[in-house]
Amino acid sequence: MKRFIPGLHGESQTAEGTLEGIFLVRVDRAFYHWHPQRPFYVLRLVILEPREHRDRSLTGRLYCTPKALWKLPVVSS
């Protein structure tokens, strides 16, 4: 998933100033929101890595429809 995160980019608003990459995050909060057609979770994530962005947070939605959930990666340990 690619997402533009306000506050995590540099002073420049151009594409070169956009922060991209892989982040290690922790789920700080998760709330289930019921909706008849598209139920979803509201997630608050806190960045752990990279260290220069540590403790910043972002929010997003995770839809719970079968069409949306098939896109989630399966992680096995």
Tab-separated table of N, CA and C in Angstrom:
chain	number	residue	atom	x	y	z
A	1	MET	N	0.849	-1.164	0.000
A	1	MET	CA	0.000	0.000	0.000
A	1	MET	C	0.895	1.228	0.000
A	2	LYS	N	0.634	2.137	-0.894
A	2	LYS	CA	1.356	3.395	-0.936
A	2	LYS	C	0.425	4.467	-0.411
A	3	ARG	N	0.960	5.346	0.404
A	3	ARG	CA	0.131	6.380	0.995
A	3	ARG	C	0.965	7.621	1.249
A	4	PHE	N	0.407	8.771	0.967
A	4	PHE	CA	1.038	10.039	1.282
A	4	PHE	C	0.665	10.384	2.711
A	5	ILE	N	1.664	10.619	3.539
A	5	ILE	CA	1.424	10.866	4.958
A	5	ILE	C	1.803	12.307	5.264
A	6	PRO	N	0.804	13.177	5.519
A	6	PRO	CA	1.129	14.565	5.834
A	6	PRO	C	2.000	14.653	7.088
A	7	GLY	N	2.994	15.512	7.053
A	7	GLY	CA	3.866	15.702	8.202
A	7	GLY	C	5.115	14.845	8.170
A	8	LEU	N	5.153	13.832	7.328
A	8	LEU	CA	6.338	12.975	7.256
A	8	LEU	C	7.225	13.299	6.058
A	9	HIS	N	6.844	14.271	5.284
A	9	HIS	CA	7.653	14.639	4.138
A	9	HIS	C	8.451	15.890	4.470
A	10	GLY	N	9.392	16.212	3.593
A	10	GLY	CA	10.233	17.389	3.812
A	10	GLY	C	9.465	18.673	3.542
A	11	GLU	N	10.174	19.770	3.484
A	11	GLU	CA	9.565	21.067	3.229
A	11	GLU	C	8.966	21.144	1.829
A	12	SER	N	9.528	20.401	0.914
A	12	SER	CA	9.086	20.435	-0.471
A	12	SER	C	7.785	19.657	-0.651
A	13	GLN	N	6.905	20.167	-1.473
A	13	GLN	CA	5.646	19.487	-1.776
A	13	GLN	C	5.742	18.698	-3.072
A	14	THR	N	6.915	18.605	-3.661
A	14	THR	CA	7.096	17.900	-4.918
A	14	THR	C	7.225	16.406	-4.672
A	15	ALA	N	7.214	15.643	-5.754
A	15	ALA	CA	7.326	14.190	-5.646
A	15	ALA	C	8.675	13.768	-5.059
A	16	GLU	N	9.725	14.573	-5.289
A	16	GLU	CA	11.038	14.238	-4.764
A	16	GLU	C	11.072	14.327	-3.237
A	17	GLY	N	10.209	15.171	-2.634
A	17	GLY	CA	10.191	15.353	-1.195
A	17	GLY	C	9.284	14.373	-0.467
A	18	THR	N	8.579	13.527	-1.197
A	18	THR	CA	7.654	12.584	-0.584
A	18	THR	C	8.423	11.422	0.028
A	19	LEU	N	8.096	11.096	1.241
A	19	LEU	CA	8.744	9.992	1.932
A	19	LEU	C	8.141	8.674	1.468
A	20	GLU	N	8.971	7.767	1.036
A	20	GLU	CA	8.517	6.462	0.580
A	20	GLU	C	9.375	5.389	1.222
A	21	GLY	N	8.852	4.186	1.246
A	21	GLY	CA	9.627	3.067	1.749
A	21	GLY	C	8.803	2.163	2.627
A	22	ILE	N	9.493	1.327	3.339
A	22	ILE	CA	8.856	0.366	4.241
A	22	ILE	C	9.067	0.847	5.661
A	23	PHE	N	7.989	0.824	6.447
A	23	PHE	CA	8.038	1.276	7.831
A	23	PHE	C	7.640	0.138	8.754
A	24	LEU	N	8.292	0.079	9.887
A	24	LEU	CA	7.889	-0.822	10.950
A	24	LEU	C	6.978	-0.010	11.854
A	25	VAL	N	5.737	-0.465	12.020
A	25	VAL	CA	4.767	0.281	12.825
A	25	VAL	C	4.163	-0.644	13.875
A	26	ARG	N	3.577	-0.015	14.879
A	26	ARG	CA	2.833	-0.767	15.881
A	26	ARG	C	1.421	-0.205	15.889
A	27	VAL	N	0.449	-1.088	16.085
A	27	VAL	CA	-0.946	-0.655	16.167
A	27	VAL	C	-1.167	-0.074	17.555
A	28	ASP	N	-1.481	1.208	17.602
A	28	ASP	CA	-1.719	1.886	18.869
A	28	ASP	C	-3.179	1.748	19.282
A	29	ARG	N	-4.085	1.920	18.335
A	29	ARG	CA	-5.520	1.780	18.595
A	29	ARG	C	-6.188	1.174	17.378
A	30	ALA	N	-7.260	0.440	17.629
A	30	ALA	CA	-8.082	-0.103	16.549
A	30	ALA	C	-9.533	-0.084	17.012
A	31	PHE	N	-10.370	0.570	16.216
A	31	PHE	CA	-11.792	0.650	16.520
A	31	PHE	C	-12.578	0.074	15.358
A	32	TYR	N	-13.547	-0.778	15.662
A	32	TYR	CA	-14.412	-1.339	14.632
A	32	TYR	C	-15.572	-0.392	14.399
A	33	HIS	N	-15.835	-0.079	13.143
A	33	HIS	CA	-16.951	0.794	12.787
A	33	HIS	C	-17.870	0.006	11.863
A	34	TRP	N	-19.076	-0.270	12.329
A	34	TRP	CA	-20.016	-1.040	11.527
A	34	TRP	C	-20.699	-0.139	10.517
A	35	HIS	N	-20.789	-0.618	9.294
A	35	HIS	CA	-21.512	0.052	8.226
A	35	HIS	C	-22.179	-1.041	7.405
A	36	PRO	N	-23.443	-0.862	6.960
A	36	PRO	CA	-24.153	-1.948	6.268
A	36	PRO	C	-23.420	-2.516	5.054
A	37	GLN	N	-22.834	-1.656	4.215
A	37	GLN	CA	-22.157	-2.166	3.028
A	37	GLN	C	-20.663	-2.379	3.222
A	38	ARG	N	-20.005	-1.514	3.984
A	38	ARG	CA	-18.542	-1.586	4.093
A	38	ARG	C	-18.086	-1.384	5.531
A	39	PRO	N	-18.162	-2.401	6.365
A	39	PRO	CA	-17.632	-2.249	7.726
A	39	PRO	C	-16.110	-2.081	7.665
A	40	PHE	N	-15.545	-1.373	8.641
A	40	PHE	CA	-14.107	-1.128	8.621
A	40	PHE	C	-13.574	-0.920	10.032
A	41	TYR	N	-12.264	-1.061	10.149
A	41	TYR	CA	-11.536	-0.714	11.367
A	41	TYR	C	-10.834	0.616	11.128
A	42	VAL	N	-10.858	1.478	12.123
A	42	VAL	CA	-10.060	2.702	12.106
A	42	VAL	C	-8.808	2.376	12.911
A	43	LEU	N	-7.645	2.484	12.267
A	43	LEU	CA	-6.377	2.121	12.900
A	43	LEU	C	-5.533	3.355	13.156
A	44	ARG	N	-4.904	3.395	14.305
A	44	ARG	CA	-3.892	4.416	14.596
A	44	ARG	C	-2.573	3.670	14.721
A	45	LEU	N	-1.634	3.993	13.851
A	45	LEU	CA	-0.340	3.316	13.805
A	45	LEU	C	0.750	4.270	14.258
A	46	VAL	N	1.714	3.753	15.013
A	46	VAL	CA	2.852	4.533	15.469
A	46	VAL	C	4.099	3.966	14.797
A	47	ILE	N	4.900	4.839	14.200
A	47	ILE	CA	6.100	4.419	13.473
A	47	ILE	C	7.213	4.077	14.467
A	48	LEU	N	7.815	2.911	14.281
A	48	LEU	CA	8.952	2.474	15.094
A	48	LEU	C	10.267	2.617	14.323
A	49	GLU	N	10.263	2.289	13.060
A	49	GLU	CA	11.441	2.398	12.198
A	49	GLU	C	11.020	3.045	10.901
A	50	PRO	N	11.768	3.879	10.292
A	50	PRO	CA	13.107	4.345	10.589
A	50	PRO	C	13.132	5.282	11.793
A	51	ARG	N	14.233	5.302	12.458
A	51	ARG	CA	14.348	6.022	13.731
A	51	ARG	C	14.099	7.520	13.618
A	52	GLU	N	14.396	8.129	12.479
A	52	GLU	CA	14.185	9.575	12.370
A	52	GLU	C	12.699	9.960	12.363
A	53	HIS	N	11.825	8.980	12.184
A	53	HIS	CA	10.379	9.242	12.225
A	53	HIS	C	9.705	8.525	13.394
A	54	ARG	N	10.493	8.052	14.323
A	54	ARG	CA	9.978	7.294	15.461
A	54	ARG	C	8.970	8.114	16.260
A	55	ASP	N	7.926	7.458	16.749
A	55	ASP	CA	6.864	8.011	17.590
A	55	ASP	C	5.904	8.941	16.855
A	56	ARG	N	6.013	9.064	15.552
A	56	ARG	CA	4.990	9.783	14.797
A	56	ARG	C	3.850	8.812	14.527
A	57	SER	N	2.655	9.329	14.395
A	57	SER	CA	1.510	8.440	14.191
A	57	SER	C	0.775	8.789	12.914
A	58	LEU	N	0.034	7.838	12.426
A	58	LEU	CA	-0.824	8.030	11.281
A	58	LEU	C	-2.073	7.195	11.466
A	59	THR	N	-3.131	7.580	10.806
A	59	THR	CA	-4.386	6.843	10.913
A	59	THR	C	-4.807	6.368	9.536
A	60	GLY	N	-5.619	5.333	9.526
A	60	GLY	CA	-6.124	4.792	8.271
A	60	GLY	C	-7.272	3.859	8.521
A	61	ARG	N	-7.898	3.436	7.447
A	61	ARG	CA	-9.021	2.501	7.525
A	61	ARG	C	-8.620	1.164	6.923
A	62	LEU	N	-9.115	0.112	7.524
A	62	LEU	CA	-8.957	-1.234	6.997
A	62	LEU	C	-10.355	-1.786	6.799
A	63	TYR	N	-10.787	-1.869	5.537
A	63	TYR	CA	-12.134	-2.349	5.244
A	63	TYR	C	-12.212	-3.853	5.451
A	64	CYS	N	-13.374	-4.327	5.883
A	64	CYS	CA	-13.559	-5.731	6.251
A	64	CYS	C	-14.391	-6.500	5.241
A	65	THR	N	-14.528	-6.004	4.040
A	65	THR	CA	-15.275	-6.727	3.019
A	65	THR	C	-14.388	-7.836	2.454
A	66	PRO	N	-14.982	-8.913	1.963
A	66	PRO	CA	-14.161	-9.992	1.383
A	66	PRO	C	-13.262	-9.507	0.249
A	67	LYS	N	-13.754	-8.579	-0.555
A	67	LYS	CA	-12.956	-8.063	-1.667
A	67	LYS	C	-11.724	-7.312	-1.167
A	68	ALA	N	-11.852	-6.601	-0.048
A	68	ALA	CA	-10.724	-5.837	0.497
A	68	ALA	C	-9.762	-6.728	1.276
A	69	LEU	N	-10.269	-7.725	1.983
A	69	LEU	CA	-9.410	-8.539	2.846
A	69	LEU	C	-8.508	-9.498	2.076
A	70	TRP	N	-8.834	-9.856	0.852
A	70	TRP	CA	-7.970	-10.777	0.112
A	70	TRP	C	-6.640	-10.127	-0.223
A	71	LYS	N	-6.567	-8.808	-0.141
A	71	LYS	CA	-5.340	-8.084	-0.466
A	71	LYS	C	-4.322	-8.100	0.674
A	72	LEU	N	-4.746	-8.463	1.878
A	72	LEU	CA	-3.827	-8.473	3.006
A	72	LEU	C	-2.812	-9.602	2.870
A	73	PRO	N	-1.547	-9.323	3.137
A	73	PRO	CA	-0.548	-10.389	3.056
A	73	PRO	C	-0.659	-11.332	4.254
A	74	VAL	N	-0.341	-12.565	4.023
A	74	VAL	CA	-0.322	-13.562	5.090
A	74	VAL	C	1.113	-13.714	5.557
A	75	VAL	N	1.342	-13.510	6.837
A	75	VAL	CA	2.675	-13.604	7.410
A	75	VAL	C	2.733	-14.849	8.282
A	76	SER	N	3.664	-15.718	7.980
A	76	SER	CA	3.811	-16.918	8.800
A	76	SER	C	5.130	-16.845	9.550
A	77	SER	N	5.148	-17.375	10.746
A	77	SER	CA	6.365	-17.308	11.550
A	77	SER	C	7.060	-18.650	11.625
